[in-house]
Coordinates of C-alpha atoms and ligand atoms in Angstrom, one line a residue:
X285 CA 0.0 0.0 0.0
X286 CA 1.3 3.4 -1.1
X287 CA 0.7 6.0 2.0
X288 CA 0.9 9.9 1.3
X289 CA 3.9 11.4 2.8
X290 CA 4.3 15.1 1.5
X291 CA 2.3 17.4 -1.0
X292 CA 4.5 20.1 -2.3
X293 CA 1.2 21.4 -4.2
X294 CA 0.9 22.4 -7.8
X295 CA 3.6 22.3 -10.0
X296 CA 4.6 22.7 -12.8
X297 CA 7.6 20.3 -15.3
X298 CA 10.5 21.2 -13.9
X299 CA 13.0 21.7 -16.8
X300 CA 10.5 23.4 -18.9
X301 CA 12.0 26.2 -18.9
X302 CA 9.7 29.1 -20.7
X303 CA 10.7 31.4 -23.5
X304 CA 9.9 35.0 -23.1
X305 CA 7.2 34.7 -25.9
X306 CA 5.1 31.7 -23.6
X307 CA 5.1 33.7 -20.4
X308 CA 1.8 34.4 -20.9
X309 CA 0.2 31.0 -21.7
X310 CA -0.7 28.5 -19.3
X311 CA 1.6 26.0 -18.0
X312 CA 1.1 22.5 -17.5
X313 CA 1.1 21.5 -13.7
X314 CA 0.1 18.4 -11.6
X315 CA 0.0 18.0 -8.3
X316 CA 3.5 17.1 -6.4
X317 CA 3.1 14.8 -3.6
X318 CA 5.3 11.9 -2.8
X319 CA 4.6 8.4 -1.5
X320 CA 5.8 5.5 0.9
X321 CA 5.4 2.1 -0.5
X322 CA 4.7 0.7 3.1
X323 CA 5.6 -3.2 1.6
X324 CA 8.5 -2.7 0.0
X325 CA 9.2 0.9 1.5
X326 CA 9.9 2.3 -2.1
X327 CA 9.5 6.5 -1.8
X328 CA 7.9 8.1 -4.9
X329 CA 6.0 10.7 -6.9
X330 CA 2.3 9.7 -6.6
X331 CA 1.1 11.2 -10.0
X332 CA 3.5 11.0 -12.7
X333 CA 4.4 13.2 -16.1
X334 CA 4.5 10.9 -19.3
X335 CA 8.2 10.6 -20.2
X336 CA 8.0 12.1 -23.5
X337 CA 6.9 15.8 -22.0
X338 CA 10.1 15.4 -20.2
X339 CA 12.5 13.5 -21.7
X340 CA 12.5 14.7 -25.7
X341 CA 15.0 16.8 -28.1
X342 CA 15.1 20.3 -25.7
X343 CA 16.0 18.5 -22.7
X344 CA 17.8 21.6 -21.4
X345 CA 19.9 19.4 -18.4
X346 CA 24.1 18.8 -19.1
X347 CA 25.7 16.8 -16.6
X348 CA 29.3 18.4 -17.8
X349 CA 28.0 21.8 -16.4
X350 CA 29.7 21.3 -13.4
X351 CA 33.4 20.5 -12.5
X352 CA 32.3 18.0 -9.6
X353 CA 30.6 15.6 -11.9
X354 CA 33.5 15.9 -14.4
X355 CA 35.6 15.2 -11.7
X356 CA 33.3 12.4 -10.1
X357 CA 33.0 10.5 -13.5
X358 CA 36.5 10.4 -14.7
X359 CA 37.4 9.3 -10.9
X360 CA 35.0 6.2 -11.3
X361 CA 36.3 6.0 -14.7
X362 CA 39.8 5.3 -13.7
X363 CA 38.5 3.1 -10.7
X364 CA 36.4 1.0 -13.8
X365 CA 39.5 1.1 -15.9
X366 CA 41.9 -0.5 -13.1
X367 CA 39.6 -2.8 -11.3
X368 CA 36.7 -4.4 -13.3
X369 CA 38.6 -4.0 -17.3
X370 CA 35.5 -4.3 -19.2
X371 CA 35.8 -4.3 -22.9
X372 CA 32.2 -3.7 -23.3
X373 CA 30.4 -1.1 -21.1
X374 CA 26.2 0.2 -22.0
X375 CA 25.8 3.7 -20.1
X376 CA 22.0 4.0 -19.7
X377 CA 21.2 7.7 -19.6
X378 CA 24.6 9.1 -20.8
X379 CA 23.4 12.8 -21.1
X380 CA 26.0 15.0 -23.1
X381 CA 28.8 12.3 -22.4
X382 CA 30.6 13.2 -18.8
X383 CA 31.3 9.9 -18.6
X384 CA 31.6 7.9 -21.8
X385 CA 34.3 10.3 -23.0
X386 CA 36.4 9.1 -19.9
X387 CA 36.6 5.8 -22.5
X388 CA 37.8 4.3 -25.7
X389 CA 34.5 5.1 -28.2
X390 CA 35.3 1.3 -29.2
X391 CA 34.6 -0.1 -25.9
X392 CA 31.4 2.6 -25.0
X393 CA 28.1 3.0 -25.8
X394 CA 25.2 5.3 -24.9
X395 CA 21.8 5.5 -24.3
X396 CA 20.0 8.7 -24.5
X397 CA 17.1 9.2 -25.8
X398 CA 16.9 13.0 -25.6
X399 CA 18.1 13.5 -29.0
X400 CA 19.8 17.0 -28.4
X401 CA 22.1 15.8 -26.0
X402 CA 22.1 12.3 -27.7
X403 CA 24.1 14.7 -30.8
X404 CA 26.4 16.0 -28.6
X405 CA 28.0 12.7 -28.1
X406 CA 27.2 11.3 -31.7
X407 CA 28.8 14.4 -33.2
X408 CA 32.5 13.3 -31.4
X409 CA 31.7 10.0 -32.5
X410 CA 30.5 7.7 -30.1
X411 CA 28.2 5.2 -30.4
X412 CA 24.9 6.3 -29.2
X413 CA 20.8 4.9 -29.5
X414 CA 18.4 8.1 -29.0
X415 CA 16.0 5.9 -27.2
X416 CA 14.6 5.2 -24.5
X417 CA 16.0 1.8 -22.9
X418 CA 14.0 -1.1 -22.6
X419 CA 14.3 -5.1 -23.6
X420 CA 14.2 -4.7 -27.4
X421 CA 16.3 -2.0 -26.8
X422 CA 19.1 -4.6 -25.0
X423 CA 18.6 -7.5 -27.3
X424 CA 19.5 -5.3 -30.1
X425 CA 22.5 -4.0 -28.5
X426 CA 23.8 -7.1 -27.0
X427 CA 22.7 -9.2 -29.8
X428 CA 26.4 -10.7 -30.3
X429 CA 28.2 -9.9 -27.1
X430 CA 26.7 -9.0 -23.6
X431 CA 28.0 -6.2 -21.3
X432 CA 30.7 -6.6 -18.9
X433 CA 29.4 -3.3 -17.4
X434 CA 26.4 -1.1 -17.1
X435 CA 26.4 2.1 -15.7
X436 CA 23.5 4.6 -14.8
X437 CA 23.9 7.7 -13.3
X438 CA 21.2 9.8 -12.1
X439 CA 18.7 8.2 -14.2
X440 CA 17.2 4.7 -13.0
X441 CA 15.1 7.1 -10.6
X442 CA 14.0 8.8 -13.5
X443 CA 12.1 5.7 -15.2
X444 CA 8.7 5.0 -14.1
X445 CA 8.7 1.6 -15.5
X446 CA 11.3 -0.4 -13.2
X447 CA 10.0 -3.8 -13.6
X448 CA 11.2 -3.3 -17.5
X449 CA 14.3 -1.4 -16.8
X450 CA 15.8 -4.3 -14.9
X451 CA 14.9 -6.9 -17.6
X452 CA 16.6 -5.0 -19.5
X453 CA 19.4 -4.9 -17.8
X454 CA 19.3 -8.9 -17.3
X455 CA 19.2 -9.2 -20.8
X456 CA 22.1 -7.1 -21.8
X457 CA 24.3 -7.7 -18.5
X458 CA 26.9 -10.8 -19.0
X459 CA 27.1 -13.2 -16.3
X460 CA 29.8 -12.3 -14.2
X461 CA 29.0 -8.7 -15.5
X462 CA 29.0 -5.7 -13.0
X463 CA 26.0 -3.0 -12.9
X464 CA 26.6 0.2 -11.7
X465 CA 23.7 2.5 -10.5
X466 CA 23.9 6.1 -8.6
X467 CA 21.7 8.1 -7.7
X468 CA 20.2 10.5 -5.0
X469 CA 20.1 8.9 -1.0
X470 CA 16.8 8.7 0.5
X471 CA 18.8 8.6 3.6
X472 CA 20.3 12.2 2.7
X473 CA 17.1 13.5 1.6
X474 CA 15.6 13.1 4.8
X475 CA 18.0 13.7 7.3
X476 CA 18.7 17.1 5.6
X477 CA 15.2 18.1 4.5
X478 CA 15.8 18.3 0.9
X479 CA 12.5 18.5 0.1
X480 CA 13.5 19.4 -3.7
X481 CA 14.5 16.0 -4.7
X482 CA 11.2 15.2 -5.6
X483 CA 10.4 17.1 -9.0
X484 CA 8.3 15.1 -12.1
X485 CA 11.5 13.8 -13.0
X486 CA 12.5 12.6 -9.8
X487 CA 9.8 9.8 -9.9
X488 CA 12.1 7.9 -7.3
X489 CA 14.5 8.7 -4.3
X490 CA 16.0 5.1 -3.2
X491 CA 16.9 3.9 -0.1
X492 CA 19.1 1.0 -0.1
X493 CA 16.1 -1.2 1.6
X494 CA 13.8 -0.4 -1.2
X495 CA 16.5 -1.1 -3.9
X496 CA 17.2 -4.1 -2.4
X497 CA 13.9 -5.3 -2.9
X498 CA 13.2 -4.3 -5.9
X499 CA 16.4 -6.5 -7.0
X500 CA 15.0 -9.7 -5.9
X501 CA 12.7 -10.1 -8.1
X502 CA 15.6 -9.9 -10.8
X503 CA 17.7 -11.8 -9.2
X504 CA 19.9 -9.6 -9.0
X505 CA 22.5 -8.3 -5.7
X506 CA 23.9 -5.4 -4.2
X507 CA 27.7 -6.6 -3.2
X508 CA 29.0 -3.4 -2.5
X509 CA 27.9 0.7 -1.9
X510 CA 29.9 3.6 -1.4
X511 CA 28.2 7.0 -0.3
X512 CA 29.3 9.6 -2.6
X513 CA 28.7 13.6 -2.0
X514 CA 27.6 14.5 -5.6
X515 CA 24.0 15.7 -6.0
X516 CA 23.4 16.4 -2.0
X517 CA 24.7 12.9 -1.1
X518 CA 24.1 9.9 -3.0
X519 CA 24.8 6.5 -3.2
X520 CA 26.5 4.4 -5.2
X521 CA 25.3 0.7 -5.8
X522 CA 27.3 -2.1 -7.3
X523 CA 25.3 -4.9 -8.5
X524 CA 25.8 -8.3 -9.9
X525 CA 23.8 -11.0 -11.1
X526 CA 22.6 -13.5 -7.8
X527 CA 24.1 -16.9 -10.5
X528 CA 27.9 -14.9 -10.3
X529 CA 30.6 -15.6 -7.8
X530 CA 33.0 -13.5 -9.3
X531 CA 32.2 -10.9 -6.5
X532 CA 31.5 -11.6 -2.8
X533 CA 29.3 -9.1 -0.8
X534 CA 31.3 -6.3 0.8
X535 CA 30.2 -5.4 4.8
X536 CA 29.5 -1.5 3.9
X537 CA 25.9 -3.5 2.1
X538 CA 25.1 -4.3 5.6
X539 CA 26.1 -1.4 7.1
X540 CA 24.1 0.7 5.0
X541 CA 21.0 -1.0 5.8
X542 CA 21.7 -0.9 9.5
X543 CA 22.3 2.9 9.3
X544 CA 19.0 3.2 7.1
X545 CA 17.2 1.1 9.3
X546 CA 18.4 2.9 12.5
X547 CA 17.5 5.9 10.6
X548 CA 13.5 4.6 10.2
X549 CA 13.8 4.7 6.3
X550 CA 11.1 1.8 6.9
X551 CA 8.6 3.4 9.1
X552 CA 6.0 5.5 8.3
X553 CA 6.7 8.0 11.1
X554 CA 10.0 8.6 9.7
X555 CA 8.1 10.5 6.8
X556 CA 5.5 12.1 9.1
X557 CA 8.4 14.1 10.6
X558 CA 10.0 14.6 7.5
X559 CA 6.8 16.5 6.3
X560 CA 6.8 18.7 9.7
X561 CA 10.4 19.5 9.0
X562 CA 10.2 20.4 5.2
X563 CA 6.9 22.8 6.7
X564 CA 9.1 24.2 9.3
X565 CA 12.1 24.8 6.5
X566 CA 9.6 26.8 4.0
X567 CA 8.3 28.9 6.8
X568 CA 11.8 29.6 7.8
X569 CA 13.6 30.1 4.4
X570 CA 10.3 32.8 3.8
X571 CA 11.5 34.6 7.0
X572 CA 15.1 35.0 5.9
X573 CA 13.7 36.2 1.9
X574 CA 11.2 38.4 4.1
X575 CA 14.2 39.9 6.3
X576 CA 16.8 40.7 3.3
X577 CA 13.9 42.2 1.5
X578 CA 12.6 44.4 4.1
X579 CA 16.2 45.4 4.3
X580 CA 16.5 46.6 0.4
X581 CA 18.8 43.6 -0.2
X582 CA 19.3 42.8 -4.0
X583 CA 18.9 39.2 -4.0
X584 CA 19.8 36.7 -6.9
X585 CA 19.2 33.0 -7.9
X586 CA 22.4 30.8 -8.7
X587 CA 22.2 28.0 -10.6
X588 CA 18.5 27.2 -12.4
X589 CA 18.4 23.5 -10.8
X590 CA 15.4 21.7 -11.5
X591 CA 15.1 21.1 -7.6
X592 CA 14.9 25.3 -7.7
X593 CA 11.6 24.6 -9.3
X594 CA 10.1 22.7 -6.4
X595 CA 11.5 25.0 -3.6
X596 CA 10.4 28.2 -5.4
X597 CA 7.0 26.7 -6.3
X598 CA 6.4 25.0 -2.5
X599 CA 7.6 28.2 -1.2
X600 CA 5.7 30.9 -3.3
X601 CA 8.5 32.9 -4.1
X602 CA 8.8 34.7 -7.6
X603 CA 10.4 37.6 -9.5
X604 CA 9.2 40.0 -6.7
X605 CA 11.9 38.4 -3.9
X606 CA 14.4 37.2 -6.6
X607 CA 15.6 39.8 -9.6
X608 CA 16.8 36.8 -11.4
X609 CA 19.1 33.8 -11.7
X610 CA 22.2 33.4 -13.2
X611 CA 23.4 29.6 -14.7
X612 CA 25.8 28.3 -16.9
X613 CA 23.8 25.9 -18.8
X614 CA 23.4 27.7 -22.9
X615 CA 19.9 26.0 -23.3
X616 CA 18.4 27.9 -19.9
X617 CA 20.3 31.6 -20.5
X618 CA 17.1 34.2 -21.4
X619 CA 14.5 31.9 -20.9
X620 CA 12.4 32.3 -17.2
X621 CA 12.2 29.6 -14.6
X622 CA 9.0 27.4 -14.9
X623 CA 5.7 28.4 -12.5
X624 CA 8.1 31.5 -10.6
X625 CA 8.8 33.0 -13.7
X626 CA 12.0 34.5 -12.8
X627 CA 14.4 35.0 -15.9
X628 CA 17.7 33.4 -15.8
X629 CA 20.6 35.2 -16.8
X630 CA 23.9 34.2 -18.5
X631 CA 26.6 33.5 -15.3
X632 CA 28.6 36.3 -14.6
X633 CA 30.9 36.4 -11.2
X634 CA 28.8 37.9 -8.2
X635 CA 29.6 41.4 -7.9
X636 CA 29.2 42.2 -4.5
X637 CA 28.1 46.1 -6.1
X638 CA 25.2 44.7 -8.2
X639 CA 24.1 41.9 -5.6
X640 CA 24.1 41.5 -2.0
X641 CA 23.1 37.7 -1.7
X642 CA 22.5 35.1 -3.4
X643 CA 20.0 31.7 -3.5
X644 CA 21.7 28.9 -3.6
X645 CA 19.6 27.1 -6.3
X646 CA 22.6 24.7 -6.9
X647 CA 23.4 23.8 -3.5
X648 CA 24.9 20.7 -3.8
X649 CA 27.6 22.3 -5.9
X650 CA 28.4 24.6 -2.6
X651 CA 32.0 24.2 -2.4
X652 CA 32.6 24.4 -6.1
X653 CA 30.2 28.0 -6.1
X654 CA 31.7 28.9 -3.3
X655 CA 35.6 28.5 -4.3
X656 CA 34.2 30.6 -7.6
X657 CA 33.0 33.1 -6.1
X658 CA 35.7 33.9 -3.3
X659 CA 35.8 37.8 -4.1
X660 CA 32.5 37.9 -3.9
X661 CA 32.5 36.6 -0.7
X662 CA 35.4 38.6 0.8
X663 CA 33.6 41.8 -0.1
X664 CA 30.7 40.8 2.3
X665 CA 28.8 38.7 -0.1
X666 CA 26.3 36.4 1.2
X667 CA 24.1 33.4 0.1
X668 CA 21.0 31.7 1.2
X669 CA 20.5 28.2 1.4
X670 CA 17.8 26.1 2.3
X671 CA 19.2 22.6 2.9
X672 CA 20.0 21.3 6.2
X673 CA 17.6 24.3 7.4
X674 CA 17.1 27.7 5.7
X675 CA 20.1 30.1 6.8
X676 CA 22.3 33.0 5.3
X677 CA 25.8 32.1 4.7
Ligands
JHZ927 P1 22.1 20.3 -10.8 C1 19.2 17.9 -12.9 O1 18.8 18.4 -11.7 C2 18.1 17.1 -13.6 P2 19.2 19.8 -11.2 C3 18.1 15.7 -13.4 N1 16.7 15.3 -13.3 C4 18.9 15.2 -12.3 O2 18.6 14.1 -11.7 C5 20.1 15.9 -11.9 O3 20.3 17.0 -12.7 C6 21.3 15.0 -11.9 C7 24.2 25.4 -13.0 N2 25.5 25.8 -12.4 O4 23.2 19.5 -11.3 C8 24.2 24.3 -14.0 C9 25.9 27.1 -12.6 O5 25.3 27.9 -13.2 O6 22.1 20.7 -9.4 C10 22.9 23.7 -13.8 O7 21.9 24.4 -14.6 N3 27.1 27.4 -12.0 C11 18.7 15.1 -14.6 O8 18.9 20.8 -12.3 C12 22.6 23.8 -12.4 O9 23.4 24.9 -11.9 C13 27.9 26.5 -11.4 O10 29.0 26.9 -10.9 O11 18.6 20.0 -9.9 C14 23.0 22.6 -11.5 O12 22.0 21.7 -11.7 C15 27.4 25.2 -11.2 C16 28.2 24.2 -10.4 C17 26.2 24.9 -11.8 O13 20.8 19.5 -11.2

């Protein structure tokens, strides 16, 4: 039975970013609110967006953006290299390449079936299917030689249908082959109220528990997890098939579980509280927008993130609190942010003369913002961000 958790209230598709000329027309919205799975305690949307609204030729979202997943995919790169040796790897999801072009194009291909960022990767010649993945999808690819490694990053919780996903993933996976998955931690979320996980895209946040179960029915095995920082604190899940030895199960599997378990990731009053605290965190981070406004502060967005989209939209705030958000990313500079309408600007270092704080929109790239913008800083500049708890740094 799936309980209600949370309802973050109307909104509307996260990376639809809107171009000056559809300000004025209505946006499509649903209605946010997440779910426990009490059985298998799986944590999800409730209502979900068909993946062709989301996932299509103007997906605006470029993993190489950042210098931290650079960084964090040629790191597991090398670690792939060394260790595991595969001659034949599948990336499922592989965006605008971050971390295919960490590899030979002989020994790499991708999946990724939004067909603008699909070019990218074509275009510097890598083998890549613009579609969505699925069993016909891995018996064509694997139809003379199975994968010694699969790799997902920041997609499996992305895909509604799971059941197919992981026979796929049977299908084209070798035997003593090695699947890779990482995503967001439902143990992060929680413990540090970020509430703005869950977006349309976001269909899933795992736990390990959940995961876990969700295997079984595959037959397939979690032998070994690492917690990695990227994208607010994720985790990292290496997988094999149930029928291969080649691997034995590492103790950090059972740790995790303990320290999810300890946590309550399984009980429903776990989430009750989680529900109080994300109230309590939009009350407060409305306080601190009131305060630097009633002050004359000019304040700024940084960073366009698609969890900006559920904060802004929980919390009601709009162009009147924020003048407007800078990012990086060519596909979101001039257009406005979806449901706030707040235009996004193209990055320029913080000036502490123009601005006097900033939102943290991207704050899980802190550090890496925060080593950017050092003069900005040292001049008195300050940011806001919302996750552990709403506060002015
Ligand atoms: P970032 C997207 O979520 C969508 P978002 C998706 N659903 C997902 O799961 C994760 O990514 C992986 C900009 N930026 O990574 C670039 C700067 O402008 O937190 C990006 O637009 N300056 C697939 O959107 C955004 O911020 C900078 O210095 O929540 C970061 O987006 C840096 C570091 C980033 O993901």
């Amino acid at each position: 039975m799936i309980k209600k958790i949370l309802d973050l209230g109307q909104q509307p598709l996260a990376n639809s970013y809107l171009a000056k000329n559809k300000l004025k027309s209505k946006e499509k919205k649903f209605r946010l609110q997440v779910g426990f799975h009490t059985k298998n305690y799986l944590v999800s949307i409730m209502k979900t967006v068909s993946k062709e609204k989301m996932f299509n030729e103007n997906y605006p979202y470029k993993s190489s953006e950042s210098i931290t997943m650079k960084k964090s995919f040629e790191n597991l790169s090398k670690k792939i290299k060394n260790y595991y040796k595969p001659n034949f790897i599948i990336e499922i999801g592989s965006n605008d390449g971050a971390f295919i072009r960490n590899f030979n194009k002989k020994t790499v291909i991708g999946v990724e079936p939004c067909k603008n960022l699909a070019k990218l990767t074509k275009n510097q010649k890598y083998k890549i299917y613009s579609e969505y993945w699925n069993q016909k999808l891995a018996k064509k690819i694997t139809k003379n030689k199975k994968a010694h490694l699969i790799y997902s990053a920041n997609t499996l919780s992305h895909i509604k249908n799971l059941n197919e996903i992981f026979a796929a993933i049977n299908i084209a996976l070798s035997k003593d082959g090695v699947l890779i998955l990482e995503d967001p931690s439902l143990l992060q979320c929680v413990k540090n109220v970020a509430y703005d996980q869950f977006y349309c895209e976001h269909i899933y946040v795992f736990s390990t528990i959940a995961l876990k179960n969700i295997l079984l029915k595959f037959d397939l095995e979690i032998f070994n997890i690492e917690n990695i920082t990227t994208h607010g604190g994720s985790n990292r899940y290496f997988i094999k098939k149930k029928i291969s030895k080649k691997f034995k199960i590492n103790k950090n599997v059972k740790k995790e579980i303990s320290k999810e378990l300890k946590f309550g990731l399984d009980k429903i009053s776990t989430y009750q509280k989680f529900e109080k605290d994300v109230i309590k965190s939009k009350k407060k981070l409305l306080n601190i927008f009131k305060k630097l406004l009633n002050k004359k502060y000019k304040i700024i967005g940084y960073g366009a993130t698609a969890k900006s989209c559920t904060v802004l939209n929980y919390c009601g705030i709009d162009k009147r609190s924020i003048m407007y958000f800078y990012d990086t990313t060519s596909y979101k500079i001039n257009k406005y942010l979806p449901g706030s309408k707040i235009l996004i600007k193209k990055y320029r270092k913080l000036d502490k003369k123009k601005i006097d704080v900033a939102f943290l929109g991207a704050w899980n790239f802190k550090e890496e913002i925060f080593k950017k913008e050092k003069n900005f800083i040292n001049k008195g500049g300050k940011f806001i961000t919302h996750v552990p708890i709403p506060k002015i740094i």
